[in-house]
mmCIF file of C-alpha atoms in Angstrom:
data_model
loop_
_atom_site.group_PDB
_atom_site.id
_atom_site.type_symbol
_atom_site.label_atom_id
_atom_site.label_comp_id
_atom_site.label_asym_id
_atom_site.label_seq_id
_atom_site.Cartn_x
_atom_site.Cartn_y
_atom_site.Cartn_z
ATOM 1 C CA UNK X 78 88.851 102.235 81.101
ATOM 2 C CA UNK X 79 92.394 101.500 81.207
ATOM 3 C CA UNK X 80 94.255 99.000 84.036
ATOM 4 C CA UNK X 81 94.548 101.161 87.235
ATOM 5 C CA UNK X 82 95.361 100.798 90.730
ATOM 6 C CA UNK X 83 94.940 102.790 94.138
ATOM 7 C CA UNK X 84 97.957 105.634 94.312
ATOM 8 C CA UNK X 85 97.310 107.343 97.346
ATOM 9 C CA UNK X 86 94.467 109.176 99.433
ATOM 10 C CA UNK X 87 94.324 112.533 100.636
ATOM 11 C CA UNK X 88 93.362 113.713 103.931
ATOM 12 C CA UNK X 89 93.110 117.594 104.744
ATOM 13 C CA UNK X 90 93.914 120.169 107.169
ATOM 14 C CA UNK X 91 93.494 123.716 108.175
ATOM 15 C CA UNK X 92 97.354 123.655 108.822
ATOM 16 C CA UNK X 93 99.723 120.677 108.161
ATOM 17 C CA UNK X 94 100.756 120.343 112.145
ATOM 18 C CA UNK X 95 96.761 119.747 112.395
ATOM 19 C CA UNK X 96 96.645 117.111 109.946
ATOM 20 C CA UNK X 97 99.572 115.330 110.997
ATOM 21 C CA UNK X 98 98.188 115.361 114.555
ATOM 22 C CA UNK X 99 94.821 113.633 113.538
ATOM 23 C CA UNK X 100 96.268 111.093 111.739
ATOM 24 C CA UNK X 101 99.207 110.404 114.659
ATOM 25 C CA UNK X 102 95.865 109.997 116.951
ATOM 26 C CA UNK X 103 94.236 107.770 114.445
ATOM 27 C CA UNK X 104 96.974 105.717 113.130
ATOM 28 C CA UNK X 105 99.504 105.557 115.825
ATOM 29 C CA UNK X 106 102.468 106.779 113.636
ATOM 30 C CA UNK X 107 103.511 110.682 112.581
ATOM 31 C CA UNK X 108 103.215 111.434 108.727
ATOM 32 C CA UNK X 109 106.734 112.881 107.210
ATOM 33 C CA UNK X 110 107.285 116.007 105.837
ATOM 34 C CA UNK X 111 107.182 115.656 102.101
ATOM 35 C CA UNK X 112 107.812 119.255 100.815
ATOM 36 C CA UNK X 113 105.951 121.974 99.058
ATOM 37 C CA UNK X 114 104.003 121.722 95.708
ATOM 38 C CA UNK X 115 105.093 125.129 94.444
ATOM 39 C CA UNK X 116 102.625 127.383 92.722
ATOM 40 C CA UNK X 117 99.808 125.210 94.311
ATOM 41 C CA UNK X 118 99.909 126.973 97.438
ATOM 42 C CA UNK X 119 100.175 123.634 99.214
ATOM 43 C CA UNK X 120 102.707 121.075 101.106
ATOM 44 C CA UNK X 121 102.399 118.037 102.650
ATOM 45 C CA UNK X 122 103.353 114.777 104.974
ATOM 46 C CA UNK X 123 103.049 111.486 104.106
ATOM 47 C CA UNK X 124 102.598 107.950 105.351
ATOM 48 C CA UNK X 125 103.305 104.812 102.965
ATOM 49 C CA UNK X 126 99.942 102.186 102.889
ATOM 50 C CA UNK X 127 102.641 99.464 100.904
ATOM 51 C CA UNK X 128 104.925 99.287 98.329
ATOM 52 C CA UNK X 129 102.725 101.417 95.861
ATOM 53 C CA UNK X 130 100.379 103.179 98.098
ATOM 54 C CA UNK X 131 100.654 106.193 100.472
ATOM 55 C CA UNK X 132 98.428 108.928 102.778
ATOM 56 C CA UNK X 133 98.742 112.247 101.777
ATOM 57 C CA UNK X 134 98.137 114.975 104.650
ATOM 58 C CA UNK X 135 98.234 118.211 102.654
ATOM 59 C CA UNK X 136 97.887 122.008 104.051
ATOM 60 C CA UNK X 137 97.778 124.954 102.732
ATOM 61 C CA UNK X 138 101.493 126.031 102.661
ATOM 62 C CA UNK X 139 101.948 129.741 104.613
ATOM 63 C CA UNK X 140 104.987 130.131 102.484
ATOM 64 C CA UNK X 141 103.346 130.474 99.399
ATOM 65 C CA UNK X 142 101.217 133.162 100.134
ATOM 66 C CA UNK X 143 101.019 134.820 96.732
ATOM 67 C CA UNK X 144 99.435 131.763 95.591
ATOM 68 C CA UNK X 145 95.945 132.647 94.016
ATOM 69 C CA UNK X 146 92.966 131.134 96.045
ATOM 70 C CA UNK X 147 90.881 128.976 96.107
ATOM 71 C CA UNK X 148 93.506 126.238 96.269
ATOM 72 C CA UNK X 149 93.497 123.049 94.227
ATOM 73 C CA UNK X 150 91.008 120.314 95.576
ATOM 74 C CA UNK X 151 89.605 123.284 97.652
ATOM 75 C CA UNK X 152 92.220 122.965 100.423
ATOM 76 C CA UNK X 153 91.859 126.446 101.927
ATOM 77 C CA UNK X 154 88.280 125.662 102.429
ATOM 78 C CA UNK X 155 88.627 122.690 104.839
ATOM 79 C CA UNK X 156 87.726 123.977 108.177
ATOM 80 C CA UNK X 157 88.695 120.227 109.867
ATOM 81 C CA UNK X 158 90.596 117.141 109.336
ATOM 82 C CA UNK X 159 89.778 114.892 106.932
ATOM 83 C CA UNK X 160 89.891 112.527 103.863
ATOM 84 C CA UNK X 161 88.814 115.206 100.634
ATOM 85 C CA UNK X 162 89.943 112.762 97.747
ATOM 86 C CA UNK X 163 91.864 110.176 95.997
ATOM 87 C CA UNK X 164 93.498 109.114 93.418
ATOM 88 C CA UNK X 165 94.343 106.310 90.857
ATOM 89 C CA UNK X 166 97.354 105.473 88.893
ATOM 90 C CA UNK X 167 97.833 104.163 85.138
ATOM 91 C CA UNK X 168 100.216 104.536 82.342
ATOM 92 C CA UNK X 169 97.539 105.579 79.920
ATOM 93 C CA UNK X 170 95.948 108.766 81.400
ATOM 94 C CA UNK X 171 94.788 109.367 77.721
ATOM 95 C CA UNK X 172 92.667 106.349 77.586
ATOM 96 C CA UNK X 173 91.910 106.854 81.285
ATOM 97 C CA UNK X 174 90.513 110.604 80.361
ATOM 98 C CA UNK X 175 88.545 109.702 77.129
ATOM 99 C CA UNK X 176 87.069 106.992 79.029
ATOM 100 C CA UNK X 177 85.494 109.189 81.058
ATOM 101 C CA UNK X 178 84.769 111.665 78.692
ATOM 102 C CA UNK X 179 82.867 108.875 76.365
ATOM 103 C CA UNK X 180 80.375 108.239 79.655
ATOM 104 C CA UNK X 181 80.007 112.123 79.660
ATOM 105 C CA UNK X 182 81.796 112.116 82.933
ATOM 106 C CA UNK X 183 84.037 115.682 83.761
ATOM 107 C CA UNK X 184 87.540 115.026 84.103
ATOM 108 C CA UNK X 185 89.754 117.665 84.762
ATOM 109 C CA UNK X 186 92.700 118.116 82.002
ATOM 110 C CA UNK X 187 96.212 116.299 81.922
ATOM 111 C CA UNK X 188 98.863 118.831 83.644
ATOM 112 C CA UNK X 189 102.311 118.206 84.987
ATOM 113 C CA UNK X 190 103.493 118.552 88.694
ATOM 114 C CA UNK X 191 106.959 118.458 90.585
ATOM 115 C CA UNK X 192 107.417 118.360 94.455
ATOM 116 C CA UNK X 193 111.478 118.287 95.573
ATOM 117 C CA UNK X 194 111.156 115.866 98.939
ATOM 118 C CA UNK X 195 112.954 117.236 101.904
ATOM 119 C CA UNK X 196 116.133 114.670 101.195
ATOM 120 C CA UNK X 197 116.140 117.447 97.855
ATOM 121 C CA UNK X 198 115.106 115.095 95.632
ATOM 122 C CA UNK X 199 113.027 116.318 92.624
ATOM 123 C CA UNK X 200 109.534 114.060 92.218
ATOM 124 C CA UNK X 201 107.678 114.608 89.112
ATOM 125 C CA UNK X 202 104.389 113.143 87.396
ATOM 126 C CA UNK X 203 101.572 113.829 84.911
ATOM 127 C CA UNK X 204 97.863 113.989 86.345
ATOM 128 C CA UNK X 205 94.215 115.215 85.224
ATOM 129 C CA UNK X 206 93.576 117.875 87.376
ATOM 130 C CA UNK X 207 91.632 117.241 90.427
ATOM 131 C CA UNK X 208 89.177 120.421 90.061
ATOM 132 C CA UNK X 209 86.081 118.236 89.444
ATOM 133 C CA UNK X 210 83.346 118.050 91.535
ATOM 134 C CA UNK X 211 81.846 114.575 89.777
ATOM 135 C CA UNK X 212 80.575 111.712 92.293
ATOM 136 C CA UNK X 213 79.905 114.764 94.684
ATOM 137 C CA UNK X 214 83.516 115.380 94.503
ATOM 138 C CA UNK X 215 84.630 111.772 95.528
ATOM 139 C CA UNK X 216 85.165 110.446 92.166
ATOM 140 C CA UNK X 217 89.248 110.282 91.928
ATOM 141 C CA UNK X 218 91.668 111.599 89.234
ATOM 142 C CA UNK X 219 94.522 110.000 87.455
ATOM 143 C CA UNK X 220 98.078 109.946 87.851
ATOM 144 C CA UNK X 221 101.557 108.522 86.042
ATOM 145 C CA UNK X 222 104.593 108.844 88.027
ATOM 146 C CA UNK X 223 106.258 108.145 84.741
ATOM 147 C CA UNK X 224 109.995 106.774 85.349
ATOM 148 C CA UNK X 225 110.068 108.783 88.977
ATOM 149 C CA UNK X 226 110.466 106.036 92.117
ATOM 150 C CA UNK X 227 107.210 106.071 93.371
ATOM 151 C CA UNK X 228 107.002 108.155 97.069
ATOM 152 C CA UNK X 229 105.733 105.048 99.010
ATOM 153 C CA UNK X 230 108.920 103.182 98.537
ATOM 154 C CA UNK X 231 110.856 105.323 100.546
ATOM 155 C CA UNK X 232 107.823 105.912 103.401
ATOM 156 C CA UNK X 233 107.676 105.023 106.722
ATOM 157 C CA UNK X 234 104.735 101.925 106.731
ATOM 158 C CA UNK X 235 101.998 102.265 108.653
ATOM 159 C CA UNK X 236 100.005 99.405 107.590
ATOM 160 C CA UNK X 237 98.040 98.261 103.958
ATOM 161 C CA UNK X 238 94.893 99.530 102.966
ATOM 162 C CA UNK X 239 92.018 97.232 104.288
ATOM 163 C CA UNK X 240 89.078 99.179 102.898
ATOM 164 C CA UNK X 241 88.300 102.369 101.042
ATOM 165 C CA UNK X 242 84.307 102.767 101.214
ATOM 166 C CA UNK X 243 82.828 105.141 99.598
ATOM 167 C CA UNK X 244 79.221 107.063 99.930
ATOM 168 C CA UNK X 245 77.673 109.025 96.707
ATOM 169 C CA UNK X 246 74.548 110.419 95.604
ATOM 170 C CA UNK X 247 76.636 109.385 91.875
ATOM 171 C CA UNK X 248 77.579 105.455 92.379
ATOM 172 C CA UNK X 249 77.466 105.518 88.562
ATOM 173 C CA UNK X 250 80.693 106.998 87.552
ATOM 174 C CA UNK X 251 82.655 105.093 90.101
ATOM 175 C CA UNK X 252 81.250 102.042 88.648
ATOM 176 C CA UNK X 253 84.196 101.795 86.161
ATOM 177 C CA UNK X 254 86.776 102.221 88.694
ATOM 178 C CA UNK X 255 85.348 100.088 91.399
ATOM 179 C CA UNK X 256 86.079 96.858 88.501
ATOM 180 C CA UNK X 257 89.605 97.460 89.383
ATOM 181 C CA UNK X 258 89.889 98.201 93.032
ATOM 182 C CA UNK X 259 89.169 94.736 94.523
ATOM 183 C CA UNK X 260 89.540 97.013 98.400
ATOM 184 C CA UNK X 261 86.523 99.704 96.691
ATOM 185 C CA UNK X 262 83.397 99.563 97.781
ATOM 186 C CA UNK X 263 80.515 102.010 96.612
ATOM 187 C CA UNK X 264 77.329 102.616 97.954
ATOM 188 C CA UNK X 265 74.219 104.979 97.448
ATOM 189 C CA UNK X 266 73.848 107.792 100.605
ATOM 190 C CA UNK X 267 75.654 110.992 102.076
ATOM 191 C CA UNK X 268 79.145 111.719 100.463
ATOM 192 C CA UNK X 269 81.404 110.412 102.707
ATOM 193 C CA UNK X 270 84.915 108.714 102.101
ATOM 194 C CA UNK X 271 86.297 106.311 104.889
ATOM 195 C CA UNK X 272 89.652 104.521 104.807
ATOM 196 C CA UNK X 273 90.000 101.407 106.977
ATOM 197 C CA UNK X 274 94.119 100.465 107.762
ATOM 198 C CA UNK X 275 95.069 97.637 108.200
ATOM 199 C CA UNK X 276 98.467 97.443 110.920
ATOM 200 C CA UNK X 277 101.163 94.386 110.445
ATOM 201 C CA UNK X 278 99.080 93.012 113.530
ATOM 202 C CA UNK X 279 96.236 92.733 111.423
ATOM 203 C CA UNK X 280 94.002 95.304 113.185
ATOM 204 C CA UNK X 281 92.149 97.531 111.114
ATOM 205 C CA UNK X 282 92.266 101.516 111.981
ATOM 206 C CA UNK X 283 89.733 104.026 110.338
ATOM 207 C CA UNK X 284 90.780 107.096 109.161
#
């Protein structure tokens, strides 16, 4: 498994005024529009967790009707907010991919994606696509943001990240990743994925 580090985690919503409420409630600060990821069917607002490191509220986008469904990451079926995912970055989503490949894990393929922010500026990055259900869907793909600034470093900061636990029936698989992620912890029971925030007062908030 290649060197990797946390990217940013997604939390999901019915509509993106929904998600961006939730969070607001939980966090005490309002995710920014980030724009539309077009010919996903989706858009999004975001909050930056540090320099390298951001909250992702994403929505299905009612723009983009003509989008075929289901959505990736199964937005369109999320009925409430909440965390759905993750993800990790490298520079070697090849080695990250056969990696998991060699332990028989499923990893989606390597694609491209663009989103143009709402300032008009064009973000792009190579992923592996996050269509896998492995680790009862918790397990996280891959990205490289290439030579594009990374989002966070132009977000509003709501805090660090104090915590990401994690519940699986699968602990194996995240095994790997959990080596890296000194803030990961993994433990046997109901899927569930929890993200504890730390504010510059150093009080922790769970999203």
């Amino acid at each position: 498994m290649p060197p990797l580090e946390l990217d940013h985690i997604i939390y999901a919503a019915p509509t993106l005024e929904a998600g961006v409420d939730a969070v607001e409630q939980q966090l005490g600060m309002r995710p920014v529009y980030g724009g539309r990821h077009d010919g996903r069917g989706t858009h999004n607002a975001l909050l930056g967790l540090g320099d390298a490191c951001y909250l992702e509220v994403i929505a299905p986008d009612p723009a983009q009707r003509q989008v075929s469904r289901p959505l990736w990451m199964g937005v369109d079926q999320v009925t409430a907010p909440g965390l759905i995912g993750w993800a990790v970055r490298t520079s070697d989503l090849s080695a990250f991919r056969a990696a998991a490949l060699a332990e028989n894990w499923v990893v989606g393929s390597i694609a491209a994606g663009e989103r143009r922010t709402a300032s008009g500026d064009m973000l792009r990055w190579r992923l592996t696509e996050p269509s896998t259900h492995l680790a009862d869907g918790i397990f996280p793909f891959a990205i490289d943001w290439g030579d594009t600034l990374h989002p966070a470093a132009r977000l509003p900061q709501v805090g660090v990240v104090g915590a990401l636990e994690i519940q699986t029936s699968q602990v194996g698989p995240l095994g790997a990743v959990q080596s890296w992620l000194p803030m990961l912890t993994v433990t046997l029971g109901s899927p569930q994925l929890m993200l504890r925030v730390r504010d510059e007062m150093g009080a922790l908030h769970t999203v």
